[in-house]
JSON list of C-alpha atoms and ligand atoms in Angstrom, two decimals:
[
{"chain": "A", "resi": 1, "resn": "MET", "atom": "CA", "xyz": [-0.06, -0.02, 0.00]},
{"chain": "A", "resi": 2, "resn": "ALA", "atom": "CA", "xyz": [2.82, 2.45, 0.89]},
{"chain": "A", "resi": 3, "resn": "LEU", "atom": "CA", "xyz": [4.64, 1.34, -1.87]},
{"chain": "A", "resi": 4, "resn": "GLU", "atom": "CA", "xyz": [1.59, 1.92, -4.33]},
{"chain": "A", "resi": 5, "resn": "ARG", "atom": "CA", "xyz": [1.25, 5.25, -2.79]},
{"chain": "A", "resi": 6, "resn": "SER", "atom": "CA", "xyz": [4.97, 6.71, -3.20]},
{"chain": "A", "resi": 7, "resn": "LEU", "atom": "CA", "xyz": [4.74, 5.14, -6.86]},
{"chain": "A", "resi": 8, "resn": "LEU", "atom": "CA", "xyz": [1.83, 7.61, -7.42]},
{"chain": "A", "resi": 9, "resn": "LEU", "atom": "CA", "xyz": [3.43, 10.49, -6.01]},
{"chain": "A", "resi": 10, "resn": "LEU", "atom": "CA", "xyz": [6.65, 9.96, -7.89]},
{"chain": "A", "resi": 11, "resn": "PRO", "atom": "CA", "xyz": [5.41, 11.35, -11.25]},
{"chain": "A", "resi": 12, "resn": "LEU", "atom": "CA", "xyz": [3.71, 14.13, -9.39]},
{"chain": "A", "resi": 13, "resn": "LEU", "atom": "CA", "xyz": [6.87, 15.09, -7.76]},
{"chain": "A", "resi": 14, "resn": "ALA", "atom": "CA", "xyz": [8.83, 14.82, -11.07]},
{"chain": "A", "resi": 15, "resn": "MET", "atom": "CA", "xyz": [6.06, 17.15, -12.61]},
{"chain": "A", "resi": 16, "resn": "LEU", "atom": "CA", "xyz": [6.59, 19.68, -9.44]},
{"chain": "A", "resi": 17, "resn": "VAL", "atom": "CA", "xyz": [10.51, 19.55, -10.26]},
{"chain": "A", "resi": 18, "resn": "VAL", "atom": "CA", "xyz": [10.33, 20.11, -13.98]},
{"chain": "A", "resi": 19, "resn": "SER", "atom": "CA", "xyz": [7.85, 22.77, -13.47]},
{"chain": "A", "resi": 20, "resn": "LEU", "atom": "CA", "xyz": [9.96, 24.67, -11.06]},
{"chain": "A", "resi": 21, "resn": "VAL", "atom": "CA", "xyz": [13.12, 24.32, -13.31]},
{"chain": "A", "resi": 22, "resn": "TRP", "atom": "CA", "xyz": [11.33, 25.69, -16.41]},
{"chain": "A", "resi": 23, "resn": "SER", "atom": "CA", "xyz": [9.23, 28.51, -14.68]},
{"chain": "A", "resi": 24, "resn": "GLU", "atom": "CA", "xyz": [10.45, 31.83, -15.41]},
{"chain": "A", "resi": 25, "resn": "THR", "atom": "CA", "xyz": [11.39, 34.23, -12.79]},
{"chain": "A", "resi": 26, "resn": "ALA", "atom": "CA", "xyz": [10.08, 37.61, -12.79]},
{"chain": "A", "resi": 27, "resn": "ALA", "atom": "CA", "xyz": [13.72, 38.79, -13.24]},
{"chain": "A", "resi": 28, "resn": "GLU", "atom": "CA", "xyz": [13.83, 36.66, -16.32]},
{"chain": "A", "resi": 29, "resn": "ARG", "atom": "CA", "xyz": [10.98, 37.87, -17.58]},
{"chain": "A", "resi": 30, "resn": "PHE", "atom": "CA", "xyz": [11.90, 41.26, -17.50]},
{"chain": "A", "resi": 31, "resn": "GLU", "atom": "CA", "xyz": [15.27, 40.77, -18.79]},
{"chain": "A", "resi": 32, "resn": "ARG", "atom": "CA", "xyz": [13.52, 38.76, -21.73]},
{"chain": "A", "resi": 33, "resn": "GLN", "atom": "CA", "xyz": [10.89, 41.46, -22.54]},
{"chain": "A", "resi": 34, "resn": "HIS", "atom": "CA", "xyz": [12.99, 44.63, -21.94]},
{"chain": "A", "resi": 35, "resn": "VAL", "atom": "CA", "xyz": [16.90, 43.92, -22.37]},
{"chain": "A", "resi": 36, "resn": "ASP", "atom": "CA", "xyz": [18.90, 43.66, -25.82]},
{"chain": "A", "resi": 37, "resn": "SER", "atom": "CA", "xyz": [22.17, 44.37, -24.69]},
{"chain": "A", "resi": 38, "resn": "ASP", "atom": "CA", "xyz": [24.02, 43.31, -28.23]},
{"chain": "A", "resi": 39, "resn": "SER", "atom": "CA", "xyz": [21.94, 45.40, -30.85]},
{"chain": "A", "resi": 40, "resn": "PRO", "atom": "CA", "xyz": [23.06, 48.78, -31.91]},
{"chain": "A", "resi": 41, "resn": "ALA", "atom": "CA", "xyz": [20.20, 51.56, -31.95]},
{"chain": "A", "resi": 42, "resn": "LEU", "atom": "CA", "xyz": [18.65, 51.37, -35.46]},
{"chain": "A", "resi": 43, "resn": "ASN", "atom": "CA", "xyz": [15.28, 53.33, -36.36]},
{"chain": "A", "resi": 44, "resn": "ASP", "atom": "CA", "xyz": [14.01, 50.10, -37.68]},
{"chain": "A", "resi": 45, "resn": "ASN", "atom": "CA", "xyz": [10.46, 48.81, -37.71]},
{"chain": "A", "resi": 46, "resn": "ALA", "atom": "CA", "xyz": [11.71, 45.55, -38.70]},
{"chain": "A", "resi": 47, "resn": "TYR", "atom": "CA", "xyz": [13.79, 45.45, -35.74]},
{"chain": "A", "resi": 48, "resn": "CYS", "atom": "CA", "xyz": [10.65, 45.97, -33.36]},
{"chain": "A", "resi": 49, "resn": "ASN", "atom": "CA", "xyz": [8.74, 43.20, -35.52]},
{"chain": "A", "resi": 50, "resn": "GLN", "atom": "CA", "xyz": [11.09, 40.50, -35.04]},
{"chain": "A", "resi": 51, "resn": "MET", "atom": "CA", "xyz": [12.18, 41.30, -31.46]},
{"chain": "A", "resi": 52, "resn": "MET", "atom": "CA", "xyz": [8.54, 41.32, -30.36]},
{"chain": "A", "resi": 53, "resn": "ARG", "atom": "CA", "xyz": [8.08, 38.30, -31.83]},
{"chain": "A", "resi": 54, "resn": "ASN", "atom": "CA", "xyz": [11.08, 36.60, -30.76]},
{"chain": "A", "resi": 55, "resn": "ARG", "atom": "CA", "xyz": [10.87, 37.38, -27.09]},
{"chain": "A", "resi": 56, "resn": "GLY", "atom": "CA", "xyz": [7.39, 36.14, -26.99]},
{"chain": "A", "resi": 57, "resn": "MET", "atom": "CA", "xyz": [5.18, 39.16, -26.92]},
{"chain": "A", "resi": 58, "resn": "THR", "atom": "CA", "xyz": [2.84, 38.38, -29.85]},
{"chain": "A", "resi": 59, "resn": "GLN", "atom": "CA", "xyz": [1.83, 35.10, -29.24]},
{"chain": "A", "resi": 60, "resn": "GLU", "atom": "CA", "xyz": [-1.67, 35.44, -27.64]},
{"chain": "A", "resi": 61, "resn": "SER", "atom": "CA", "xyz": [-2.17, 39.05, -28.90]},
{"chain": "A", "resi": 62, "resn": "CYS", "atom": "CA", "xyz": [-0.05, 41.75, -30.09]},
{"chain": "A", "resi": 63, "resn": "LYS", "atom": "CA", "xyz": [1.58, 43.80, -26.93]},
{"chain": "A", "resi": 64, "resn": "GLU", "atom": "CA", "xyz": [0.68, 47.11, -27.85]},
{"chain": "A", "resi": 65, "resn": "PHE", "atom": "CA", "xyz": [4.04, 49.07, -26.33]},
{"chain": "A", "resi": 66, "resn": "ASN", "atom": "CA", "xyz": [7.08, 47.87, -25.36]},
{"chain": "A", "resi": 67, "resn": "THR", "atom": "CA", "xyz": [10.56, 49.08, -24.51]},
{"chain": "A", "resi": 68, "resn": "PHE", "atom": "CA", "xyz": [13.82, 47.27, -25.16]},
{"chain": "A", "resi": 69, "resn": "ILE", "atom": "CA", "xyz": [16.48, 48.74, -23.35]},
{"chain": "A", "resi": 70, "resn": "LEU", "atom": "CA", "xyz": [20.16, 48.48, -25.48]},
{"chain": "A", "resi": 71, "resn": "GLU", "atom": "CA", "xyz": [22.58, 48.77, -22.70]},
{"chain": "A", "resi": 72, "resn": "ASP", "atom": "CA", "xyz": [24.66, 46.30, -20.90]},
{"chain": "A", "resi": 73, "resn": "VAL", "atom": "CA", "xyz": [22.61, 44.04, -18.64]},
{"chain": "A", "resi": 74, "resn": "ARG", "atom": "CA", "xyz": [24.76, 44.75, -15.53]},
{"chain": "A", "resi": 75, "resn": "LYS", "atom": "CA", "xyz": [24.28, 48.47, -15.93]},
{"chain": "A", "resi": 76, "resn": "ILE", "atom": "CA", "xyz": [20.69, 47.94, -16.08]},
{"chain": "A", "resi": 77, "resn": "ARG", "atom": "CA", "xyz": [20.63, 45.63, -13.10]},
{"chain": "A", "resi": 78, "resn": "ALA", "atom": "CA", "xyz": [22.61, 48.11, -11.07]},
{"chain": "A", "resi": 79, "resn": "ILE", "atom": "CA", "xyz": [19.72, 50.72, -11.52]},
{"chain": "A", "resi": 80, "resn": "CYS", "atom": "CA", "xyz": [18.26, 48.66, -8.32]},
{"chain": "A", "resi": 81, "resn": "TRP", "atom": "CA", "xyz": [21.08, 50.06, -6.24]},
{"chain": "A", "resi": 82, "resn": "ASN", "atom": "CA", "xyz": [20.25, 53.72, -6.90]},
{"chain": "A", "resi": 83, "resn": "LYS", "atom": "CA", "xyz": [18.20, 55.51, -4.44]},
{"chain": "A", "resi": 84, "resn": "LYS", "atom": "CA", "xyz": [14.37, 54.66, -4.45]},
{"chain": "A", "resi": 85, "resn": "ALA", "atom": "CA", "xyz": [12.13, 56.93, -6.70]},
{"chain": "A", "resi": 86, "resn": "PRO", "atom": "CA", "xyz": [8.33, 57.06, -6.70]},
{"chain": "A", "resi": 87, "resn": "CYS", "atom": "CA", "xyz": [6.72, 54.45, -8.99]},
{"chain": "A", "resi": 88, "resn": "LYS", "atom": "CA", "xyz": [4.08, 55.43, -11.54]},
{"chain": "A", "resi": 89, "resn": "TYR", "atom": "CA", "xyz": [1.97, 52.30, -11.35]},
{"chain": "A", "resi": 90, "resn": "GLU", "atom": "CA", "xyz": [0.88, 49.63, -8.86]},
{"chain": "A", "resi": 91, "resn": "PHE", "atom": "CA", "xyz": [4.55, 48.72, -8.04]},
{"chain": "A", "resi": 92, "resn": "SER", "atom": "CA", "xyz": [6.48, 49.93, -5.03]},
{"chain": "A", "resi": 93, "resn": "ASN", "atom": "CA", "xyz": [10.45, 49.70, -4.82]},
{"chain": "A", "resi": 94, "resn": "CYS", "atom": "CA", "xyz": [11.39, 51.90, -7.77]},
{"chain": "A", "resi": 95, "resn": "HIS", "atom": "CA", "xyz": [14.66, 53.01, -8.65]},
{"chain": "A", "resi": 96, "resn": "ARG", "atom": "CA", "xyz": [15.58, 55.38, -11.82]},
{"chain": "A", "resi": 97, "resn": "SER", "atom": "CA", "xyz": [18.42, 55.28, -13.92]},
{"chain": "A", "resi": 98, "resn": "SER", "atom": "CA", "xyz": [21.09, 57.76, -12.74]},
{"chain": "A", "resi": 99, "resn": "GLY", "atom": "CA", "xyz": [21.52, 59.07, -16.61]},
{"chain": "A", "resi": 100, "resn": "PRO", "atom": "CA", "xyz": [19.74, 58.30, -19.81]},
{"chain": "A", "resi": 101, "resn": "LEU", "atom": "CA", "xyz": [19.84, 54.97, -21.40]},
{"chain": "A", "resi": 102, "resn": "GLN", "atom": "CA", "xyz": [19.59, 54.25, -25.10]},
{"chain": "A", "resi": 103, "resn": "VAL", "atom": "CA", "xyz": [16.02, 52.33, -25.53]},
{"chain": "A", "resi": 104, "resn": "THR", "atom": "CA", "xyz": [14.06, 51.66, -28.53]},
{"chain": "A", "resi": 105, "resn": "GLU", "atom": "CA", "xyz": [10.17, 51.66, -28.29]},
{"chain": "A", "resi": 106, "resn": "CYS", "atom": "CA", "xyz": [8.16, 49.55, -30.11]},
{"chain": "A", "resi": 107, "resn": "ARG", "atom": "CA", "xyz": [4.60, 50.56, -30.58]},
{"chain": "A", "resi": 108, "resn": "LEU", "atom": "CA", "xyz": [1.87, 48.37, -32.34]},
{"chain": "A", "resi": 109, "resn": "LYS", "atom": "CA", "xyz": [0.80, 50.07, -35.71]},
{"chain": "A", "resi": 110, "resn": "GLY", "atom": "CA", "xyz": [-3.09, 50.96, -35.60]},
{"chain": "A", "resi": 111, "resn": "ASN", "atom": "CA", "xyz": [-3.70, 48.75, -38.53]},
{"chain": "A", "resi": 112, "resn": "SER", "atom": "CA", "xyz": [-1.61, 45.56, -37.20]},
{"chain": "A", "resi": 113, "resn": "GLN", "atom": "CA", "xyz": [-3.97, 42.52, -37.27]},
{"chain": "A", "resi": 114, "resn": "HIS", "atom": "CA", "xyz": [-2.65, 39.49, -34.70]},
{"chain": "A", "resi": 115, "resn": "PRO", "atom": "CA", "xyz": [-0.77, 37.22, -35.61]},
{"chain": "A", "resi": 116, "resn": "GLN", "atom": "CA", "xyz": [0.83, 39.72, -37.93]},
{"chain": "A", "resi": 117, "resn": "CYS", "atom": "CA", "xyz": [1.90, 42.28, -35.50]},
{"chain": "A", "resi": 118, "resn": "LYS", "atom": "CA", "xyz": [3.51, 45.15, -37.00]},
{"chain": "A", "resi": 119, "resn": "TYR", "atom": "CA", "xyz": [5.59, 47.85, -34.94]},
{"chain": "A", "resi": 120, "resn": "LYS", "atom": "CA", "xyz": [6.70, 51.45, -35.54]},
{"chain": "A", "resi": 121, "resn": "ALA", "atom": "CA", "xyz": [10.33, 51.60, -33.60]},
{"chain": "A", "resi": 122, "resn": "THR", "atom": "CA", "xyz": [11.60, 55.06, -32.04]},
{"chain": "A", "resi": 123, "resn": "ASN", "atom": "CA", "xyz": [14.99, 55.17, -30.85]},
{"chain": "A", "resi": 124, "resn": "VAL", "atom": "CA", "xyz": [15.42, 58.00, -27.96]},
{"chain": "A", "resi": 125, "resn": "LYS", "atom": "CA", "xyz": [17.79, 58.13, -24.90]},
{"chain": "A", "resi": 126, "resn": "LYS", "atom": "CA", "xyz": [16.06, 58.64, -21.78]},
{"chain": "A", "resi": 127, "resn": "HIS", "atom": "CA", "xyz": [16.12, 57.57, -17.94]},
{"chain": "A", "resi": 128, "resn": "ILE", "atom": "CA", "xyz": [13.99, 54.66, -17.00]},
{"chain": "A", "resi": 129, "resn": "ILE", "atom": "CA", "xyz": [12.41, 53.62, -13.66]},
{"chain": "A", "resi": 130, "resn": "VAL", "atom": "CA", "xyz": [12.44, 49.87, -12.74]},
{"chain": "A", "resi": 131, "resn": "ALA", "atom": "CA", "xyz": [10.71, 48.11, -10.02]},
{"chain": "A", "resi": 132, "resn": "CYS", "atom": "CA", "xyz": [13.07, 45.85, -8.25]},
{"chain": "A", "resi": 133, "resn": "TYR", "atom": "CA", "xyz": [12.48, 42.66, -6.12]},
{"chain": "A", "resi": 134, "resn": "GLY", "atom": "CA", "xyz": [14.33, 39.55, -4.64]},
{"chain": "A", "resi": 135, "resn": "TRP", "atom": "CA", "xyz": [17.63, 38.64, -3.18]},
{"chain": "A", "resi": 136, "resn": "PRO", "atom": "CA", "xyz": [19.83, 39.55, -5.03]},
{"chain": "A", "resi": 137, "resn": "LEU", "atom": "CA", "xyz": [17.87, 42.90, -6.11]},
{"chain": "A", "resi": 138, "resn": "LEU", "atom": "CA", "xyz": [16.81, 42.68, -9.49]},
{"chain": "A", "resi": 139, "resn": "PRO", "atom": "CA", "xyz": [14.48, 44.96, -11.97]},
{"chain": "A", "resi": 140, "resn": "VAL", "atom": "CA", "xyz": [11.28, 42.93, -12.46]},
{"chain": "A", "resi": 141, "resn": "HIS", "atom": "CA", "xyz": [9.03, 45.38, -13.99]},
{"chain": "A", "resi": 142, "resn": "LEU", "atom": "CA", "xyz": [9.65, 48.41, -16.04]},
{"chain": "A", "resi": 143, "resn": "ASP", "atom": "CA", "xyz": [7.60, 51.12, -14.67]},
{"chain": "A", "resi": 144, "resn": "SER", "atom": "CA", "xyz": [8.38, 53.98, -17.19]},
{"chain": "A", "resi": 145, "resn": "SER", "atom": "CA", "xyz": [10.37, 55.04, -20.00]},
{"chain": "A", "resi": 146, "resn": "LYS", "atom": "CA", "xyz": [7.86, 57.66, -21.13]},
{"chain": "A", "resi": 147, "resn": "SER", "atom": "CA", "xyz": [5.79, 60.09, -19.35]},
{"chain": "A", "resi": 148, "resn": "HIS", "atom": "CA", "xyz": [2.17, 58.65, -19.72]},
{"chain": "A", "resi": 149, "resn": "GLY", "atom": "CA", "xyz": [-0.02, 55.55, -19.89]},
{"chain": "A", "resi": 150, "resn": "CYS", "atom": "CA", "xyz": [0.66, 52.03, -18.89]},
{"chain": "A", "resi": 151, "resn": "LEU", "atom": "CA", "xyz": [-0.02, 50.11, -21.99]},
{"chain": "A", "resi": 152, "resn": "LYS", "atom": "CA", "xyz": [-0.20, 46.10, -21.73]},
{"chain": "B", "resi": 1, "resn": "U3P", "atom": "N1", "xyz": [5.92, 49.43, -20.64]},
{"chain": "B", "resi": 1, "resn": "U3P", "atom": "C1", "xyz": [7.24, 49.57, -21.43]},
{"chain": "B", "resi": 1, "resn": "U3P", "atom": "N2", "xyz": [7.76, 50.91, -21.42]},
{"chain": "B", "resi": 1, "resn": "U3P", "atom": "C2", "xyz": [7.24, 51.64, -20.87]},
{"chain": "B", "resi": 1, "resn": "U3P", "atom": "C3", "xyz": [6.31, 51.58, -20.24]},
{"chain": "B", "resi": 1, "resn": "U3P", "atom": "C4", "xyz": [5.48, 50.45, -20.09]},
{"chain": "B", "resi": 1, "resn": "U3P", "atom": "O1", "xyz": [7.50, 48.73, -22.19]},
{"chain": "B", "resi": 1, "resn": "U3P", "atom": "O2", "xyz": [7.99, 52.84, -21.01]},
{"chain": "B", "resi": 1, "resn": "U3P", "atom": "P1", "xyz": [5.88, 45.06, -17.20]},
{"chain": "B", "resi": 1, "resn": "U3P", "atom": "O3", "xyz": [5.66, 44.70, -15.99]},
{"chain": "B", "resi": 1, "resn": "U3P", "atom": "O4", "xyz": [7.52, 45.49, -17.38]},
{"chain": "B", "resi": 1, "resn": "U3P", "atom": "O5", "xyz": [5.92, 44.00, -18.26]},
{"chain": "B", "resi": 1, "resn": "U3P", "atom": "O6", "xyz": [3.26, 49.31, -17.71]},
{"chain": "B", "resi": 1, "resn": "U3P", "atom": "C5", "xyz": [2.69, 48.12, -18.08]},
{"chain": "B", "resi": 1, "resn": "U3P", "atom": "C6", "xyz": [3.90, 47.49, -19.22]},
{"chain": "B", "resi": 1, "resn": "U3P", "atom": "O7", "xyz": [3.96, 48.25, -20.35]},
{"chain": "B", "resi": 1, "resn": "U3P", "atom": "C7", "xyz": [5.26, 47.32, -18.44]},
{"chain": "B", "resi": 1, "resn": "U3P", "atom": "O8", "xyz": [5.08, 45.84, -17.53]},
{"chain": "B", "resi": 1, "resn": "U3P", "atom": "C8", "xyz": [6.07, 47.13, -19.58]},
{"chain": "B", "resi": 1, "resn": "U3P", "atom": "O9", "xyz": [5.89, 45.88, -20.10]},
{"chain": "B", "resi": 1, "resn": "U3P", "atom": "C9", "xyz": [5.67, 48.13, -20.84]}
]
């Protein structure tokens, strides 16, 4: 009986381990959605079309607005050690970059239809605000790289 029960539990345990290993942390999600350390700043809509697809933001629907930060990932993580700044949205624990960073903002074109998500790219240098959590403290949410609206 005990052997049967433990044989039943084994696949459940295996599934739990697999899902823990495979699940993405909030910090990994932030870096997938917002960090691109290797690209030069091109004012190129094709960059947005490709990156939004490759980084998994066009699967169920086309994400309307997304910022890619074209800076070294260590520099982006280090923002969490700057002094606290007010968050614009529901998060707390926000920090602002000490200088302007190179970003590419991808905005969904009005005539775009899923699954063909078409974006307009805009390159700009600006301060960004990130919410940070965990230990080590890492960015988990891009609060703002612009002055208005949280668009999902
Ligand atoms: N967002 C950007 N850039 C901005 C502002 C918002 O990409 O300047 P997330 O938790 O980082 O995914 O604010 C809602 C979402 O819009 C942000 O949430 C971010 O993805 C995006």
